[in-house]
XYZ file of N, CA and C in Angstrom:
861
model
N -7.732 290.918 97.862
C -8.546 291.837 98.601
C -9.316 292.865 97.659
N -10.475 293.045 97.767
C -11.312 293.961 96.924
C -10.835 295.394 97.572
N -11.200 296.292 96.367
C -10.916 297.684 96.835
C -11.839 298.132 98.021
N -13.049 297.758 98.130
C -14.052 298.089 99.009
C -13.412 297.617 100.485
N -12.902 296.453 100.382
C -12.407 295.860 101.794
C -11.278 296.771 102.225
N -10.337 297.196 101.299
C -9.297 298.005 101.473
C -9.619 299.389 102.081
N -10.673 299.936 101.382
C -11.089 301.168 102.058
C -11.484 301.098 103.351
N -12.215 300.034 103.789
C -12.664 299.839 105.157
C -11.418 299.506 106.095
N -10.552 298.839 105.726
C -9.392 298.650 106.411
C -8.665 299.958 106.663
N -8.658 300.781 105.782
C -7.813 302.166 106.112
C -8.741 303.150 107.044
N -9.890 302.941 107.013
C -10.767 303.498 107.879
C -10.461 303.352 109.586
N -9.936 302.009 109.745
C -9.425 301.677 110.990
C -8.055 301.910 111.342
N -7.309 302.035 110.179
C -5.711 301.945 110.283
C -5.289 303.424 110.307
N -6.013 304.194 109.591
C -5.525 306.003 109.459
C -5.621 306.334 110.963
N -6.762 306.294 111.754
C -6.639 306.847 113.067
C -5.646 306.418 113.972
N -5.291 305.151 113.975
C -4.200 304.578 114.703
C -2.897 305.203 114.303
N -2.717 305.369 112.793
C -1.466 305.838 112.411
C -1.225 307.308 112.939
N -2.390 308.013 112.831
C -2.362 309.383 113.267
C -2.085 309.588 114.743
N -2.673 308.836 115.571
C -2.325 309.065 117.042
C -0.845 308.461 117.424
N -0.357 307.563 116.571
C 0.952 307.243 116.831
C 1.938 308.398 116.508
N 1.652 308.938 115.356
C 2.449 309.854 114.856
C 2.369 311.339 115.691
N 1.122 311.636 116.358
C 1.083 312.744 117.111
C 1.551 312.537 118.609
N 1.473 311.209 119.088
C 1.645 311.183 120.417
C 2.977 310.175 120.767
N 3.687 309.822 119.832
C 4.736 308.997 119.770
C 5.829 309.660 119.102
N 5.628 309.725 117.772
C 6.940 310.100 116.910
C 7.118 311.525 117.136
N 5.941 312.327 117.094
C 6.294 313.826 117.106
C 6.985 314.340 118.475
N 6.539 313.688 119.816
C 7.477 314.031 120.935
C 8.814 313.571 120.845
N 9.069 312.396 120.251
C 10.543 311.915 119.975
C 11.264 312.860 119.221
N 10.598 313.242 118.108
C 11.645 314.244 117.331
C 11.674 315.511 118.199
N 10.624 316.258 118.723
C 10.731 317.262 119.346
C 11.786 317.150 120.572
N 11.742 316.104 121.410
C 12.767 315.945 122.311
C 14.164 315.913 121.759
N 14.319 315.399 120.631
C 15.600 315.189 119.904
C 16.200 316.700 119.591
N 15.194 317.445 119.141
C 15.506 318.838 118.781
C 15.847 319.689 120.141
N 15.025 319.362 121.105
C 15.204 320.139 122.474
C 16.652 319.607 123.000
N 17.041 318.575 122.650
C 18.182 318.138 123.275
C 19.647 318.935 122.965
N 19.206 319.611 121.784
C 20.305 320.521 121.196
C 20.143 321.912 121.647
N 19.220 322.085 122.566
C 18.977 323.620 122.996
C 19.113 323.692 124.498
N 19.238 324.956 124.858
C 19.252 325.165 126.427
C 18.103 326.351 126.616
N 17.769 326.365 127.955
C 16.682 327.404 128.348
C 15.534 326.734 128.755
N 14.588 327.495 128.858
C 13.058 327.142 129.367
C 12.352 327.774 128.289
N 11.033 326.853 127.892
C 9.898 327.433 126.955
C 10.379 328.082 125.937
N 9.807 329.634 125.907
C 10.176 330.266 124.502
C 11.497 330.612 124.495
N 12.440 330.471 125.598
C 13.758 330.964 125.536
C 14.884 329.952 125.246
N 14.372 328.900 124.602
C 15.200 327.963 124.284
C 16.227 328.365 123.122
N 17.397 328.283 123.291
C 18.450 328.514 122.212
C 19.316 327.390 121.705
N 19.679 327.280 120.420
C 20.164 326.319 120.002
C 21.930 326.344 120.468
N 22.278 325.340 121.058
C 23.575 325.237 121.773
C 24.578 324.093 121.010
N 24.012 323.323 120.095
C 24.748 322.245 119.453
C 24.684 321.122 120.356
N 25.968 320.386 120.495
C 26.055 319.151 121.339
C 26.527 319.642 122.769
N 26.380 320.966 123.034
C 26.819 321.233 124.555
C 26.151 320.482 125.655
N 24.801 320.101 125.357
C 24.268 319.172 126.510
C 24.887 317.721 126.553
N 25.327 317.209 125.571
C 25.885 315.920 125.411
C 27.423 315.992 125.921
N 28.097 317.093 125.746
C 29.183 317.307 126.144
C 29.314 317.505 127.791
N 28.187 318.054 128.282
C 28.096 318.219 129.768
C 28.004 316.866 130.527
N 27.427 315.849 129.738
C 27.267 314.609 130.551
C 28.825 314.006 130.924
N 29.700 314.151 130.130
C 31.037 313.801 130.337
C 31.614 314.192 131.724
N 31.173 315.504 132.245
C 31.649 315.908 133.312
C 30.560 316.024 134.485
N 29.627 315.437 134.159
C 28.494 315.401 135.186
C 28.563 314.219 136.117
N 29.053 314.431 137.225
C 29.168 313.232 138.237
C 27.947 312.487 138.688
N 26.635 313.354 138.696
C 25.388 312.885 139.205
C 24.874 311.974 137.889
N 25.100 312.453 136.662
C 24.622 311.570 135.458
C 25.609 310.336 135.526
N 26.783 310.373 135.812
C 27.423 309.062 135.796
C 26.904 308.173 136.757
N 26.693 308.695 138.026
C 26.225 307.785 139.124
C 24.994 307.225 138.742
N 23.905 308.162 138.081
C 22.648 307.421 137.696
C 22.959 306.456 136.613
N 23.754 306.592 135.796
C 23.942 305.612 134.714
C 24.541 304.325 135.317
N 25.513 304.474 136.243
C 25.954 303.251 136.710
C 25.095 302.547 137.770
N 24.108 303.197 138.383
C 23.215 302.625 139.143
C 22.190 301.743 138.316
N 21.852 302.349 137.230
C 20.810 301.761 136.369
C 21.292 300.625 135.755
N 22.645 300.630 135.223
C 23.299 299.425 134.598
C 23.421 298.167 135.712
N 23.798 298.773 136.950
C 23.757 297.603 137.950
C 22.483 296.941 138.368
N 21.470 297.740 138.313
C 20.054 297.349 138.511
C 19.878 296.314 137.299
N 20.156 296.787 136.073
C 19.985 295.970 134.835
C 20.695 294.689 134.928
N 22.077 294.690 134.997
C 22.994 293.417 135.111
C 22.625 292.509 136.097
N 22.249 292.980 137.325
C 21.962 292.042 138.355
C 20.499 291.598 138.509
N 19.476 292.543 138.328
C 18.182 292.151 138.620
C 17.520 291.535 137.311
N 17.741 291.837 136.228
C 17.027 291.165 134.911
C 17.305 289.577 134.998
N 18.632 289.279 135.051
C 18.851 287.708 134.958
C 18.277 287.032 136.183
N 18.265 287.733 137.447
C 17.619 286.959 138.516
C 16.237 286.718 138.313
N 15.625 287.850 137.775
C 13.946 287.926 137.579
C 13.653 286.834 136.518
N 14.410 286.877 135.310
C 14.196 285.928 134.156
C 14.378 284.326 134.770
N 15.286 284.048 135.353
C 15.707 282.850 136.016
C 14.592 282.309 136.845
N 14.176 283.204 137.807
C 13.319 282.912 138.924
C 11.793 282.842 138.137
N 11.457 283.416 137.082
C 10.257 283.325 136.524
C 10.172 282.008 135.680
N 11.351 281.594 135.055
C 11.553 280.351 134.633
C 11.201 279.223 135.382
N 11.657 279.263 136.444
C 11.822 278.123 137.442
C 10.334 277.969 137.896
N 9.810 279.051 138.339
C 8.438 278.999 139.138
C 7.431 278.691 138.050
N 7.602 279.052 136.741
C 6.617 278.683 135.739
C 6.681 277.210 135.387
N 7.935 276.655 135.347
C 8.177 275.260 135.158
C 7.357 274.297 136.252
N 7.700 274.800 137.380
C 6.991 274.316 138.781
C 5.579 274.196 138.525
N 4.815 275.483 138.326
C 3.658 275.789 138.251
C 2.801 275.232 136.998
N 3.610 274.528 135.859
C 2.968 273.990 134.855
C 2.774 272.576 135.115
N 3.294 271.861 136.103
C 2.941 270.564 136.402
C 1.678 270.355 136.825
N 0.956 269.395 135.872
C -0.438 268.994 136.119
C -0.798 268.427 137.512
N 0.417 267.685 138.073
C 0.150 266.873 139.093
C 0.156 267.853 140.486
N 0.674 269.145 140.279
C 0.594 270.168 141.532
C -0.631 270.675 141.750
N -1.057 270.466 143.192
C -2.486 271.009 143.534
C -2.449 272.475 143.715
N -3.589 273.043 143.718
C -3.786 274.504 143.849
C -2.982 275.326 142.941
N -2.636 274.824 141.694
C -1.768 275.608 140.651
C -2.446 277.113 140.531
N -3.718 276.992 140.289
C -4.414 278.372 140.108
C -4.137 279.394 141.210
N -4.236 278.845 142.513
C -4.085 279.658 143.574
C -2.591 280.365 143.661
N -1.521 279.513 143.349
C -0.115 279.836 143.351
C 0.072 280.748 142.229
N -0.523 280.649 141.137
C -0.273 281.462 139.959
C -0.802 282.695 140.226
N -2.134 282.770 140.912
C -2.612 284.240 141.075
C -1.900 284.906 142.132
N -1.392 283.989 143.163
C -0.578 284.816 144.244
C 0.663 285.427 143.749
N 1.321 284.722 142.791
C 2.652 285.318 142.335
C 2.409 286.425 141.352
N 1.243 286.209 140.630
C 1.062 287.293 139.612
C 0.595 288.742 140.388
N -0.303 288.582 141.558
C -0.753 289.631 142.304
C 0.263 290.919 142.421
N 1.562 290.730 142.699
C 2.183 292.073 142.970
C 2.274 292.843 141.694
N 1.977 292.198 140.312
C 2.041 293.102 139.105
C 0.893 294.193 139.163
N -0.219 293.688 139.834
C -1.369 294.780 139.844
C -1.481 295.655 141.089
N -0.434 295.460 141.914
C -0.390 296.263 143.112
C -0.014 297.594 142.878
N -0.461 298.491 143.567
C -0.313 300.064 143.316
C 1.227 300.235 143.803
N 2.101 300.887 142.938
C 3.384 301.093 143.011
C 3.683 301.774 144.342
N 2.865 302.804 144.425
C 3.018 303.743 145.702
C 2.646 302.861 146.997
N 1.737 302.097 147.011
C 1.373 301.489 148.142
C 2.424 300.450 148.492
N 2.748 299.724 147.553
C 3.790 298.597 147.754
C 5.071 299.257 148.309
N 5.351 300.394 147.821
C 6.807 300.969 148.238
C 6.511 301.364 149.689
N 5.439 301.919 150.177
C 5.417 302.339 151.416
C 5.518 301.108 152.239
N 4.881 299.925 151.910
C 4.911 298.706 152.879
C 6.295 298.203 152.795
N 7.073 298.313 151.590
C 8.427 297.852 151.513
C 9.376 298.745 152.609
N 9.026 300.130 152.585
C 9.883 300.874 153.395
C 9.586 300.518 154.861
N 8.328 300.309 155.120
C 8.006 299.743 156.616
C 8.580 298.424 156.871
N 8.576 297.387 156.030
C 8.968 296.070 156.161
C 10.570 296.127 156.351
N 11.298 296.975 155.657
C 12.659 296.965 155.630
C 13.308 298.227 156.581
N 12.451 298.712 157.145
C 12.915 299.762 158.133
C 13.892 299.129 159.148
N 14.734 299.853 159.779
C 15.694 299.522 160.853
C 15.094 298.362 161.772
N 13.888 299.061 162.315
C 13.217 298.064 163.258
C 12.060 297.571 162.662
N 12.179 297.165 161.470
C 10.955 296.728 160.605
C 11.027 295.121 160.646
N 9.958 294.418 160.119
C 9.636 293.147 160.332
C 10.715 292.313 159.657
N 11.397 292.634 158.616
C 12.456 291.780 158.053
C 13.645 291.775 158.971
N 13.984 292.972 159.702
C 15.212 292.989 160.611
C 14.886 292.090 161.724
N 13.637 292.231 162.201
C 13.166 291.540 163.342
C 13.425 289.858 163.150
N 12.868 289.477 161.894
C 12.933 288.044 161.677
C 14.288 287.493 161.529
N 15.123 288.351 160.806
C 16.494 287.925 160.748
C 17.373 287.734 161.974
N 17.038 288.653 162.914
C 17.654 288.709 164.243
C 17.141 287.606 165.200
N 15.860 287.314 164.944
C 15.200 286.256 165.830
C 15.796 284.864 165.177
N 15.950 284.816 163.867
C 16.673 283.647 163.297
C 18.241 283.485 163.509
N 18.690 284.470 164.119
C 20.205 284.580 164.560
C 20.960 284.583 163.150
N 20.321 285.212 162.185
C 21.255 285.292 160.709
C 21.927 286.528 160.892
N 21.509 287.582 161.487
C 22.416 288.927 161.731
C 22.429 289.122 163.402
N 23.257 289.955 163.491
C 23.493 290.285 165.154
C 22.864 291.999 165.256
N 22.947 292.667 164.168
C 22.564 293.904 164.247
C 21.675 294.251 163.001
N 20.467 295.109 163.252
C 19.864 295.512 162.397
C 20.470 295.920 160.811
N 20.045 295.508 159.741
C 20.623 295.948 158.638
C 19.855 297.342 158.239
N 20.628 298.455 157.803
C 20.244 299.672 157.351
C 19.798 299.474 155.915
N 18.712 299.034 155.754
C 18.355 298.736 154.078
C 18.204 300.021 153.426
N 17.612 301.138 154.244
C 17.510 302.258 153.417
C 18.381 303.412 153.423
N 19.227 303.370 154.637
C 20.282 304.502 154.684
C 21.714 303.892 154.396
N 21.940 302.689 153.959
C 23.340 302.233 153.367
C 23.498 302.047 151.997
N 24.242 302.691 151.224
C 24.460 302.736 149.784
C 24.070 301.272 149.075
N 24.950 300.173 149.941
C 24.850 298.901 149.291
C 23.481 298.309 149.437
N 22.986 298.396 150.668
C 21.706 297.741 151.145
C 20.617 298.329 150.347
N 20.808 299.781 150.149
C 19.701 300.489 149.451
C 19.531 299.637 147.953
N 20.568 299.589 147.409
C 20.561 298.874 146.058
C 20.037 297.345 146.082
N 20.493 296.794 147.144
C 19.828 295.454 147.348
C 18.259 295.505 147.453
N 17.958 296.421 148.263
C 16.402 296.635 148.519
C 15.611 296.998 147.244
N 16.119 297.736 146.437
C 15.488 298.049 145.107
C 15.299 296.969 144.104
N 16.426 295.999 144.196
C 16.450 294.726 143.389
C 15.475 293.798 143.934
N 15.356 293.712 145.312
C 14.403 292.749 145.887
C 12.880 293.469 145.524
N 12.666 294.658 145.475
C 11.446 295.182 145.225
C 10.841 294.969 143.868
N 11.885 295.237 142.863
C 11.530 295.120 141.481
C 11.344 293.810 141.259
N 12.252 292.851 141.748
C 12.055 291.312 141.495
C 10.626 290.691 142.030
N 10.342 291.336 143.178
C 8.929 290.952 143.685
C 7.854 291.283 142.896
N 7.827 292.303 142.183
C 6.843 293.126 141.497
C 6.683 292.433 140.171
N 7.768 292.251 139.459
C 7.846 291.860 138.095
C 7.888 290.183 137.785
N 8.328 289.563 138.634
C 8.514 288.273 138.244
C 7.305 287.249 137.988
N 6.228 287.796 138.600
C 4.917 287.115 138.181
C 4.601 287.512 136.774
N 4.922 288.802 136.386
C 4.658 289.322 135.081
C 5.078 288.479 133.963
N 6.596 288.108 134.205
C 7.107 287.284 133.159
C 6.835 285.894 133.324
N 6.587 285.422 134.395
C 6.047 283.923 134.652
C 4.840 283.811 133.918
N 3.941 284.607 133.629
C 2.616 284.535 132.948
C 3.063 284.238 131.289
N 4.100 284.852 130.925
C 4.397 284.496 129.527
C 5.255 283.071 129.277
N 5.815 282.896 130.363
C 6.523 281.391 130.205
C 5.458 280.329 130.407
N 4.444 280.557 131.322
C 3.502 279.516 131.305
C 2.833 279.380 130.123
N 2.416 280.614 129.262
C 1.638 280.401 128.131
C 2.464 279.585 127.041
N 3.972 279.928 127.054
C 4.842 279.298 126.138
C 4.892 277.874 126.529
N 4.934 277.412 127.754
C 4.884 276.044 128.059
C 3.752 275.268 127.838
N 2.615 275.778 127.971
C 1.444 275.249 127.538
C 1.272 275.163 126.044
N 2.016 275.791 125.298
C 2.107 275.608 123.811
C 3.036 274.444 123.313
N 3.615 274.067 124.321
C 4.485 272.930 123.918
C 3.702 271.651 123.938
N 4.032 270.863 122.786
C 3.214 269.588 122.787
C 3.654 268.544 123.803
N 2.824 267.974 124.498
C 3.136 266.995 125.650
C 3.972 265.687 125.143
N 3.623 265.508 123.844
C 4.266 264.265 123.230
C 5.701 264.489 123.139
N 6.388 265.653 123.084
C 7.719 265.844 123.224
C 8.297 265.494 124.326
N 7.755 265.905 125.420
C 7.993 265.093 126.801
C 8.084 263.799 126.868
N 6.897 263.373 126.502
C 6.684 261.795 126.571
C 7.917 261.034 125.968
N 8.030 261.624 124.646
C 9.255 260.999 123.914
C 10.595 261.067 124.500
N 10.715 262.055 125.344
C 11.985 262.290 126.044
C 12.022 261.290 127.132
N 10.825 261.107 127.879
C 10.787 260.160 128.868
C 11.144 258.801 128.504
N 10.648 258.457 127.283
C 10.883 257.202 126.889
C 12.350 256.905 126.503
N 13.202 257.949 126.225
C 14.431 258.041 125.810
C 15.299 257.957 127.189
N 14.797 258.193 128.268
C 15.355 258.064 129.657
C 15.856 259.629 129.956
N 15.574 260.686 129.518
C 15.748 261.950 129.866
C 15.273 262.227 131.265
N 16.146 262.886 132.001
C 15.716 263.300 133.427
C 15.140 264.643 133.476
N 14.705 265.185 134.413
C 14.010 266.450 134.544
C 14.918 267.722 134.083
N 16.281 267.519 134.517
C 17.116 268.601 134.115
C 17.283 268.536 132.479
N 17.513 267.323 131.866
C 17.971 267.287 130.543
C 16.628 267.743 129.803
N 15.278 267.292 130.263
C 14.163 267.881 129.637
C 14.110 269.472 129.635
N 14.486 270.038 130.741
C 14.540 271.381 130.900
C 15.259 272.116 129.937
N 16.567 271.690 130.069
C 17.609 272.391 129.062
C 17.723 271.987 127.818
N 17.219 270.815 127.426
C 17.275 270.389 125.934
C 15.903 270.576 125.116
N 14.794 270.775 125.905
C 13.594 270.888 125.512
C 12.945 272.133 125.628
N 12.630 272.460 127.021
C 11.751 273.649 127.523
C 12.467 275.012 127.004
N 13.978 275.053 127.387
C 14.524 276.248 127.078
C 14.676 276.606 125.507
N 14.990 275.806 124.691
C 15.075 276.030 123.239
C 13.750 276.273 122.640
N 12.649 275.446 123.005
C 11.334 276.007 122.534
C 10.793 277.197 123.241
N 11.276 277.712 124.224
C 10.788 278.922 124.933
C 11.520 280.127 124.415
N 12.691 279.860 123.711
C 13.680 280.873 123.301
C 13.079 282.131 122.823
N 12.006 282.130 121.846
C 11.249 283.525 121.414
C 10.641 284.143 122.600
N 9.993 283.472 123.698
C 9.497 284.030 124.704
C 10.488 284.679 125.692
N 11.418 283.847 125.984
C 12.745 284.467 126.696
C 13.329 285.642 126.178
N 13.349 285.522 124.811
C 13.849 287.000 124.222
C 13.034 288.204 124.435
N 11.764 287.728 124.172
C 10.722 289.026 124.330
C 10.649 289.403 125.935
N 10.779 288.419 126.865
C 10.714 289.027 128.257
C 12.121 289.739 128.601
N 13.054 289.066 128.087
C 14.403 289.901 128.245
C 14.358 291.245 127.727
N 13.871 291.523 126.561
C 13.867 292.976 125.983
C 13.077 293.725 126.760
N 11.767 293.202 127.051
C 10.878 294.025 127.981
C 11.388 294.253 129.038
N 12.068 293.664 129.863
C 12.591 293.681 131.247
C 13.625 294.570 131.194
N 14.585 294.480 130.167
C 15.693 295.553 129.862
C 15.083 296.783 129.818
N 14.120 297.130 128.965
C 13.578 298.322 128.752
C 12.982 298.984 129.893
N 12.175 298.125 130.690
C 11.656 298.733 131.913
C 12.598 298.853 132.879
N 13.717 298.363 133.008
C 15.026 298.530 134.058
C 15.579 299.761 133.715
N 15.812 300.095 132.275
C 16.506 301.385 131.927
C 15.467 302.411 132.273
N 14.341 302.565 132.358
C 13.366 303.270 132.595
C 12.816 303.260 134.144
N 13.729 302.658 134.963
C 13.310 302.617 136.217
C 13.267 304.005 137.014
N 11.974 303.883 137.677
C 11.709 305.286 138.314
C 10.874 305.232 139.619
N 9.988 304.367 139.575
C 8.882 304.331 140.765
C 9.773 303.711 142.099
N 10.387 302.754 141.935
C 10.810 302.153 143.190
C 11.855 302.957 143.908
N 12.851 303.610 143.164
C 13.953 304.215 143.877
C 13.177 305.602 144.117
N 12.253 306.244 143.556
C 11.635 307.302 144.051
C 10.943 307.118 145.200
N 10.043 306.161 145.321
C 9.252 305.930 146.604
C 9.697 305.286 147.631
N 10.916 304.397 147.336
C 11.519 303.758 148.551
C 12.476 304.488 149.132
N 13.429 304.981 148.252
C 14.737 305.571 148.903
C 14.957 306.956 148.442
N 14.077 307.370 147.462
C 14.200 308.653 147.130
C 15.679 308.902 146.426
N 16.186 307.885 145.671
C 17.416 308.194 145.138
C 18.625 307.886 146.172
N 18.328 307.983 147.295
C 19.383 307.897 148.228
C 19.826 306.672 148.745
N 20.682 306.434 149.766
C 21.444 307.769 150.475
C 22.559 308.275 149.274
N 22.713 309.408 149.351
C 23.903 310.088 148.533
C 23.722 309.675 147.123
N 22.694 309.562 146.542
C 22.323 309.255 144.999
C 22.940 307.867 145.007
N 22.808 306.981 145.796
C 23.311 305.565 145.565
C 22.247 304.758 144.828
N 21.096 305.285 144.750
C 20.098 304.551 144.050
C 19.403 305.459 142.872
N 19.919 306.590 142.777
C 19.115 307.250 141.652
C 19.336 306.854 140.311
N 18.324 306.721 139.456
C 18.504 306.331 138.243
C 18.472 307.273 137.193
N 18.667 307.034 135.828
C 18.620 307.905 134.901
C 17.152 308.637 134.710
N 16.177 307.900 134.929
C 14.838 308.512 134.839
C 14.556 309.456 135.917
N 15.098 309.041 137.133
C 15.026 309.955 138.331
C 15.751 311.296 138.049
N 16.976 311.268 137.515
C 17.770 312.281 137.219
C 16.962 313.235 136.236
N 16.428 312.658 135.213
C 15.751 313.473 134.339
C 14.626 314.040 135.088
N 13.777 313.464 135.657
C 12.589 314.088 136.534
C 13.261 315.234 137.625
N 14.409 314.872 138.229
C 14.929 315.884 139.105
C 15.284 317.375 138.231
N 15.955 317.034 136.921
C 16.320 318.329 136.240
C 15.136 319.038 135.864
N 13.997 318.276 135.512
C 12.739 319.191 135.105
C 11.987 319.720 136.214
N 11.953 319.048 137.484
C 11.022 319.350 138.502
C 11.469 319.882 139.770
N 12.767 319.366 140.109
C 13.521 319.615 141.500
C 14.514 320.790 141.481
N 15.451 320.368 140.404
C 16.431 321.311 140.245
C 15.988 322.600 139.524
N 16.882 323.512 139.187
C 16.591 324.632 138.203
C 16.175 323.756 136.815
N 15.112 324.096 136.269
C 14.647 323.494 135.073
C 15.562 323.583 133.901
N 15.903 322.304 133.414
C 16.819 322.503 132.193
C 16.213 321.470 131.325
N 15.293 321.767 130.378
C 14.838 321.111 129.300
C 15.744 320.401 128.401
N 16.612 321.194 127.838
C 17.510 320.697 126.866
C 18.505 319.577 127.387
N 19.163 319.653 128.611
C 19.946 318.586 129.166
C 18.979 317.388 129.468
N 17.767 317.767 130.219
C 16.937 316.541 130.346
C 16.639 315.603 129.152
N 16.394 316.497 127.933
C 15.947 315.816 126.824
C 17.247 315.002 126.238
N 18.455 315.619 126.352
C 19.752 314.807 125.985
C 19.801 313.585 126.827
N 19.691 313.635 128.061
C 19.779 312.516 128.880
C 18.704 311.420 128.487
N 17.646 311.993 128.264
C 16.644 311.055 127.733
C 16.929 309.911 126.631
N 17.735 310.713 125.893
C 18.074 309.990 124.454
C 19.398 309.054 124.966
N 20.014 309.046 126.007
C 20.961 308.128 126.493
C 19.953 306.805 126.572
N 18.932 306.843 127.331
C 17.964 305.916 127.543
C 17.642 305.146 126.196
N 17.241 306.010 125.373
C 16.877 305.449 123.946
C 18.077 304.901 123.219
N 19.174 305.258 123.095
C 20.412 304.642 122.530
C 20.700 303.386 123.263
N 20.653 303.318 124.681
C 20.973 302.236 125.160
C 19.842 301.066 125.246
N 18.711 301.422 124.916
C 17.605 300.439 124.392
C 17.855 299.841 123.186
N 18.172 300.483 122.236
C 18.382 300.301 120.926
C 19.696 299.332 120.914
N 20.646 299.667 121.535
C 21.903 298.866 121.356
C 21.715 297.437 122.134
N 21.249 297.563 123.390
C 20.892 296.280 124.118
C 19.883 295.382 123.372
N 18.846 295.920 122.775
C 17.686 295.207 122.088
C 18.497 294.600 120.741
N 19.278 295.155 120.011
C 19.964 294.622 118.978
C 20.925 293.494 119.326
N 21.603 293.686 120.427
C 22.438 292.601 121.086
C 21.652 291.403 121.379
N 20.563 291.595 122.061
C 19.744 290.620 122.470
C 18.973 289.783 121.336
N 18.582 290.706 120.216
C 17.896 289.897 118.906
C 19.017 289.246 118.195
N 20.338 289.634 118.213
C 21.326 289.014 117.571
C 21.642 287.670 118.409
N 21.676 287.727 119.649
C 21.888 286.601 120.549
C 20.867 285.628 120.333
N 19.537 286.053 120.056
C 18.501 285.118 119.987
C 18.292 284.655 118.593
N 19.097 285.034 117.700
C 18.906 284.652 116.232
C 19.323 283.298 115.989
N 18.659 282.297 115.377
C 18.911 281.297 115.131
C 20.003 280.909 114.072
N 19.998 281.786 113.300
C 20.947 281.778 112.004
C 22.298 281.843 112.269
């Protein structure tokens, strides 16, 4: 590469590096510094690891961490498996109206978070459409209190997240499936492999990089979960659906502002993301 071409390349690279440093790395470093301080604004004072020690005795933080991990452990595998199954079906060239089905399943991803949260609250209300249908089908005798019962409120959040993000992961799997040479499946057919054998011995191994990518993305998104609990259940009842991100928001804007403690809790998310991503990369390593 000539020196002239290199100079032109740096013209495009330098602005991006500058913006990343200013809007990504500087806030991260500043948040880390703030996590060792207490107070507000100019009154911040260095307190060492006091904010981190406080987490050990903070019942609300433990509840938020527990809820977030529950959503992660239950919802992410369900969503990934569902997206894989749907993409495998919709990749079949013999299926009619494939484009329509793909669009319909992907549409929730572009739906306004606030709008669909309001609709979900209406659908899953005590006298809402879902309870009416379940009672008419004789699946339940009494309406389920989706929003006011701690267990069912968690189930509702999991349903909402799965509904919204399954189509997003499905698109990645469809792209991966379309990149697999059809001759591989033809050879498997000649060898007498059935549909399940083709899926587990051809599709899954060849989709491994895509599965790793979507799993890490979904993990990061779930650890940062905020919109659905905030708009559907407002973290209730009795903090049964509060997440770490919601607790950070409450510390900054609802309770007495505590920037240092909120910054310390935000780094819990960072640490969890790093640890879980490393585990997933290790699990996805072919070596």
